[in-house]
Backbone as CSV, one residue per row, in Angstrom:
resi,resn,N_x,N_y,N_z,CA_x,CA_y,CA_z,C_x,C_y,C_z
1,UNK,2.209,-17.495,43.394,2.583,-17.434,44.793,2.947,-15.979,45.111
2,UNK,2.421,-15.493,46.221,2.671,-14.098,46.584,4.049,-13.931,47.200
3,UNK,4.532,-12.689,47.177,5.830,-12.362,47.796,5.797,-12.685,49.289
4,UNK,4.664,-12.427,49.934,4.517,-12.688,51.367,4.676,-14.181,51.663
5,UNK,4.117,-15.033,50.837,4.231,-16.491,51.009,5.680,-16.935,50.869
6,UNK,6.365,-16.395,49.866,7.771,-16.753,49.648,8.620,-16.314,50.819
7,UNK,8.437,-15.080,51.287,9.228,-14.558,52.412,8.936,-15.352,53.675
8,UNK,7.665,-15.646,53.947,7.301,-16.416,55.142,7.900,-17.819,55.084
9,UNK,7.841,-18.447,53.899,8.421,-19.784,53.755,9.915,-19.779,53.981
10,UNK,10.612,-18.769,53.475,12.058,-18.659,53.671,12.389,-18.454,55.136
11,UNK,11.591,-17.671,55.833,11.841,-17.436,57.256,11.687,-18.728,58.052
12,UNK,10.642,-19.488,57.765,10.434,-20.762,58.465,11.581,-21.718,58.165
13,UNK,12.008,-21.807,56.916,13.122,-22.690,56.546,14.398,-22.260,57.252
14,UNK,14.626,-20.954,57.360,15.823,-20.453,58.047,15.816,-20.807,59.520
15,UNK,14.673,-20.689,60.161,14.566,-21.037,61.582,14.771,-22.538,61.761
16,UNK,14.144,-23.342,60.926,14.271,-24.803,61.037,15.719,-25.237,60.864
17,UNK,16.460,-24.565,59.988,17.856,-24.941,59.747,18.725,-24.702,60.967
18,UNK,18.303,-23.807,61.855,19.089,-23.495,63.056,18.787,-24.446,64.210
19,UNK,17.744,-25.226,64.105,17.327,-26.094,65.206,17.856,-27.502,64.992
20,UNK,18.706,-28.005,65.910,19.275,-29.342,65.724,18.218,-30.428,65.560
21,UNK,17.136,-30.348,66.324,16.127,-31.406,66.224,15.440,-31.387,64.872
22,UNK,15.386,-30.233,64.220,14.799,-30.185,62.885,15.673,-30.955,61.909
23,UNK,16.979,-30.851,62.061,17.893,-31.592,61.205,17.739,-33.087,61.434
24,UNK,17.611,-33.500,62.686,17.453,-34.922,62.995,16.130,-35.435,62.456
25,UNK,15.083,-34.633,62.558,13.779,-35.058,62.057,13.823,-35.339,60.563
26,UNK,14.590,-34.568,59.808,14.717,-34.802,58.370,15.464,-36.096,58.091
27,UNK,16.211,-36.595,59.067,17.110,-37.718,58.837,16.524,-39.061,59.232
28,UNK,15.229,-39.147,59.455,14.668,-40.379,59.991,14.799,-41.588,59.082
29,UNK,14.567,-41.453,57.816,14.557,-42.618,56.932,15.798,-42.663,56.068
30,UNK,16.516,-43.777,56.163,17.653,-43.998,55.294,18.951,-43.376,55.742
31,UNK,18.924,-42.589,56.783,20.153,-41.963,57.247,20.950,-42.940,58.096
32,UNK,22.216,-42.615,58.224,23.125,-43.438,59.001,23.530,-42.656,60.241
33,UNK,23.430,-43.282,61.390,23.833,-42.670,62.647,25.089,-43.368,63.133
34,UNK,25.991,-42.601,63.713,27.283,-43.129,64.131,27.602,-42.635,65.531
35,UNK,28.147,-43.531,66.337,28.761,-43.159,67.602,30.206,-43.630,67.508
36,UNK,31.126,-42.697,67.716,32.546,-43.047,67.731,33.083,-42.802,69.127
37,UNK,33.939,-43.692,69.593,34.571,-43.558,70.907,36.069,-43.388,70.711
38,UNK,36.615,-42.364,71.357,38.048,-42.092,71.313,38.520,-41.909,72.756
39,UNK,39.499,-42.691,73.166,39.980,-42.664,74.546,41.455,-42.261,74.544
40,UNK,41.753,-41.233,75.306,43.116,-40.704,75.366,44.028,-41.597,76.201
41,UNK,45.306,-41.610,75.831,46.318,-42.211,76.702,46.363,-41.396,77.982
42,UNK,46.725,-42.043,79.068,46.844,-41.340,80.340,47.826,-40.183,80.172
43,UNK,47.414,-39.014,80.604,48.239,-37.822,80.496,48.074,-37.068,79.189
44,UNK,47.310,-37.644,78.230,47.112,-37.002,76.922,45.688,-36.478,76.727
45,UNK,44.921,-36.414,77.811,43.517,-36.011,77.718,43.356,-34.619,77.105
46,UNK,44.111,-33.653,77.604,43.989,-32.272,77.098,44.448,-32.180,75.649
47,UNK,45.508,-32.874,75.305,46.012,-32.834,73.930,44.996,-33.431,72.964
48,UNK,44.352,-34.526,73.367,43.348,-35.135,72.495,42.142,-34.208,72.370
49,UNK,41.704,-33.636,73.467,40.594,-32.680,73.439,40.909,-31.542,72.459
50,UNK,42.118,-30.993,72.579,42.527,-29.877,71.714,42.572,-30.278,70.236
51,UNK,42.873,-31.531,69.957,42.909,-32.006,68.569,41.501,-32.305,68.039
52,UNK,40.637,-32.808,68.906,39.308,-33.224,68.460,38.355,-32.061,68.201
53,UNK,38.459,-31.015,68.976,37.496,-29.911,68.843,37.524,-29.306,67.435
54,UNK,38.674,-28.883,66.916,38.640,-28.318,65.557,38.292,-29.364,64.494
55,UNK,38.692,-30.612,64.714,38.331,-31.661,63.757,36.812,-31.797,63.689
56,UNK,36.165,-31.856,64.861,34.705,-32.008,64.907,34.014,-30.799,64.275
57,UNK,34.530,-29.624,64.523,33.941,-28.425,63.917,34.032,-28.487,62.398
58,UNK,35.132,-28.956,61.880,35.290,-29.083,60.433,34.422,-30.172,59.840
59,UNK,34.211,-31.245,60.584,33.426,-32.368,60.073,31.992,-31.965,59.758
60,UNK,31.483,-30.971,60.462,30.106,-30.537,60.209,29.935,-29.984,58.796
61,UNK,31.044,-29.632,58.151,30.997,-29.091,56.792,31.125,-30.173,55.720
62,UNK,31.409,-31.402,56.119,31.563,-32.490,55.154,30.234,-32.784,54.460
63,UNK,30.324,-33.129,53.176,29.139,-33.472,52.404,28.390,-34.612,53.092
64,UNK,27.102,-34.447,53.249,26.270,-35.500,53.819,26.213,-35.520,55.329
65,UNK,26.935,-34.621,55.994,26.886,-34.578,57.457,25.639,-33.821,57.886
66,UNK,24.730,-34.518,58.554,23.518,-33.886,59.063,23.747,-33.309,60.452
67,UNK,24.564,-33.992,61.241,24.938,-33.480,62.559,26.204,-34.191,63.018
68,UNK,26.977,-33.485,63.823,28.233,-34.035,64.330,28.492,-33.363,65.676
69,UNK,28.362,-34.124,66.749,28.503,-33.584,68.095,29.596,-34.338,68.840
70,UNK,30.487,-33.595,69.445,31.586,-34.160,70.231,31.274,-33.960,71.707
71,UNK,31.414,-35.038,72.480,31.148,-34.996,73.917,32.317,-35.627,74.667
72,UNK,32.509,-35.181,75.920,33.496,-35.808,76.795,32.764,-36.412,77.981
73,UNK,33.126,-37.626,78.318,32.528,-38.357,79.438,32.889,-37.663,80.749
74,UNK,31.894,-37.214,81.479,32.134,-36.507,82.743,32.804,-37.416,83.755
75,UNK,32.367,-38.662,83.816,32.919,-39.602,84.793,34.309,-40.098,84.410
76,UNK,34.665,-39.988,83.126,35.956,-40.476,82.635,36.577,-39.446,81.698
77,UNK,37.142,-38.360,82.250,37.768,-37.355,81.383,38.809,-38.012,80.469
78,UNK,38.814,-37.568,79.226,39.703,-38.179,78.245,39.023,-39.237,77.409
79,UNK,37.762,-39.542,77.727,36.951,-40.454,76.905,35.957,-39.582,76.144
80,UNK,36.080,-39.597,74.824,35.267,-38.741,73.979,34.355,-39.588,73.108
81,UNK,33.144,-39.089,72.902,32.177,-39.753,72.044,31.668,-38.742,71.030
82,UNK,31.566,-39.178,69.782,30.881,-38.360,68.797,29.535,-38.999,68.512
83,UNK,28.557,-38.164,68.320,27.230,-38.592,67.899,26.997,-37.902,66.566
84,UNK,26.890,-38.698,65.510,26.871,-38.171,64.150,25.678,-38.721,63.397
85,UNK,25.211,-37.954,62.423,24.241,-38.493,61.477,24.673,-38.079,60.074
86,UNK,24.560,-39.040,59.157,25.014,-38.894,57.768,23.890,-39.285,56.836
87,UNK,23.881,-38.683,55.678,22.827,-39.012,54.723,22.984,-40.410,54.149
88,UNK,24.226,-40.924,54.140,24.436,-42.257,53.558,25.764,-42.842,54.019
89,UNK,25.899,-44.130,53.805,27.162,-44.823,54.075,28.273,-44.244,53.195
90,UNK,27.948,-43.872,51.972,28.946,-43.294,51.060,29.487,-41.975,51.603
91,UNK,28.619,-41.156,52.181,29.081,-39.891,52.752,29.957,-40.127,53.983
92,UNK,29.602,-41.114,54.793,30.452,-41.454,55.935,31.802,-41.963,55.445
93,UNK,31.797,-42.813,54.435,33.055,-43.335,53.889,33.922,-42.199,53.350
94,UNK,33.307,-41.224,52.704,34.055,-40.067,52.196,34.661,-39.283,53.355
95,UNK,33.925,-39.124,54.433,34.437,-38.441,55.630,35.633,-39.204,56.204
96,UNK,35.486,-40.524,56.306,36.555,-41.332,56.898,37.815,-41.372,56.035
97,UNK,37.674,-41.086,54.748,38.848,-41.070,53.870,39.215,-39.646,53.427
98,UNK,38.665,-38.658,54.110,38.902,-37.261,53.739,40.331,-36.829,54.056
99,UNK,40.800,-35.762,53.424,42.118,-35.219,53.759,42.230,-34.826,55.238
100,UNK,41.147,-34.307,55.813,41.175,-33.926,57.235,41.394,-35.152,58.118
101,UNK,40.742,-36.261,57.772,40.916,-37.497,58.548,42.330,-38.029,58.366
102,UNK,42.831,-38.007,57.155,44.205,-38.470,56.897,45.211,-37.632,57.665
103,UNK,44.982,-36.331,57.730,45.889,-35.441,58.462,45.810,-35.675,59.971
104,UNK,44.643,-36.070,60.465,44.457,-36.283,61.906,45.021,-37.613,62.392
105,UNK,45.116,-38.604,61.520,45.530,-39.953,61.942,46.869,-39.999,62.678
106,UNK,47.938,-39.355,62.198,49.215,-39.437,62.920,49.133,-38.853,64.339
107,UNK,48.421,-37.751,64.480,48.247,-37.143,65.808,47.446,-38.067,66.698
108,UNK,46.355,-38.602,66.169,45.507,-39.499,66.957,46.278,-40.733,67.400
109,UNK,47.119,-41.257,66.526,47.894,-42.454,66.869,48.764,-42.207,68.097
110,UNK,49.270,-40.994,68.246,50.114,-40.656,69.401,49.304,-40.418,70.670
111,UNK,48.035,-40.031,70.513,47.235,-39.600,71.664,46.234,-40.636,72.161
112,UNK,45.863,-41.585,71.313,44.838,-42.555,71.697,45.422,-43.700,72.515
113,UNK,44.687,-44.076,73.570,45.087,-45.196,74.396,44.645,-46.528,73.824
114,UNK,43.710,-46.502,72.880,43.245,-47.700,72.186,42.679,-47.248,70.850
115,UNK,42.561,-48.152,69.892,42.004,-47.753,68.593,40.592,-47.189,68.766
116,UNK,40.263,-46.169,67.981,38.919,-45.618,68.118,37.917,-46.584,67.525
117,UNK,36.745,-46.596,68.130,35.695,-47.532,67.719,34.542,-46.758,67.100
118,UNK,33.983,-47.304,66.036,32.836,-46.700,65.379,31.683,-47.704,65.408
119,UNK,30.535,-47.224,65.847,29.321,-48.030,65.823,28.343,-47.366,64.868
120,UNK,27.888,-48.117,63.874,26.906,-47.610,62.918,25.511,-48.040,63.394
121,UNK,24.565,-47.106,63.316,23.218,-47.348,63.813,22.172,-46.977,62.769
122,UNK,21.049,-47.645,62.851,19.883,-47.321,62.030,18.785,-46.899,62.992
123,UNK,18.174,-45.771,62.737,17.111,-45.259,63.614,15.846,-46.084,63.398
124,UNK,15.255,-46.545,64.486,14.034,-47.338,64.397,12.781,-46.511,64.694
125,UNK,12.887,-45.606,65.629,11.718,-44.783,66.015,12.129,-43.342,66.075
């Protein structure tokens, strides 16, 4: 294999790694998709937002995390949804029992208006 082939291949791999849809495309078979809903208590919307942003940023570094996106409902400020993809149920379980999650639980308990809900999904198409 020539040096040019190796360099070109590395460049393509580097570009693909920066594109979110490239990550999702790799995750089509066997991956686990998750939507989590977190709803703030009335008056705690900003505090929950401030707690969730760094947590979500850190979650992207967890083993097996293919993508982790935090969104806030425009029509209902204080309602947050995560859209996540994981390589396996085991990696999601490790995330849910991670030190970061354990550290976040007491804060979340004070800020959430209802227990957070997790929906696990399997991609069909």
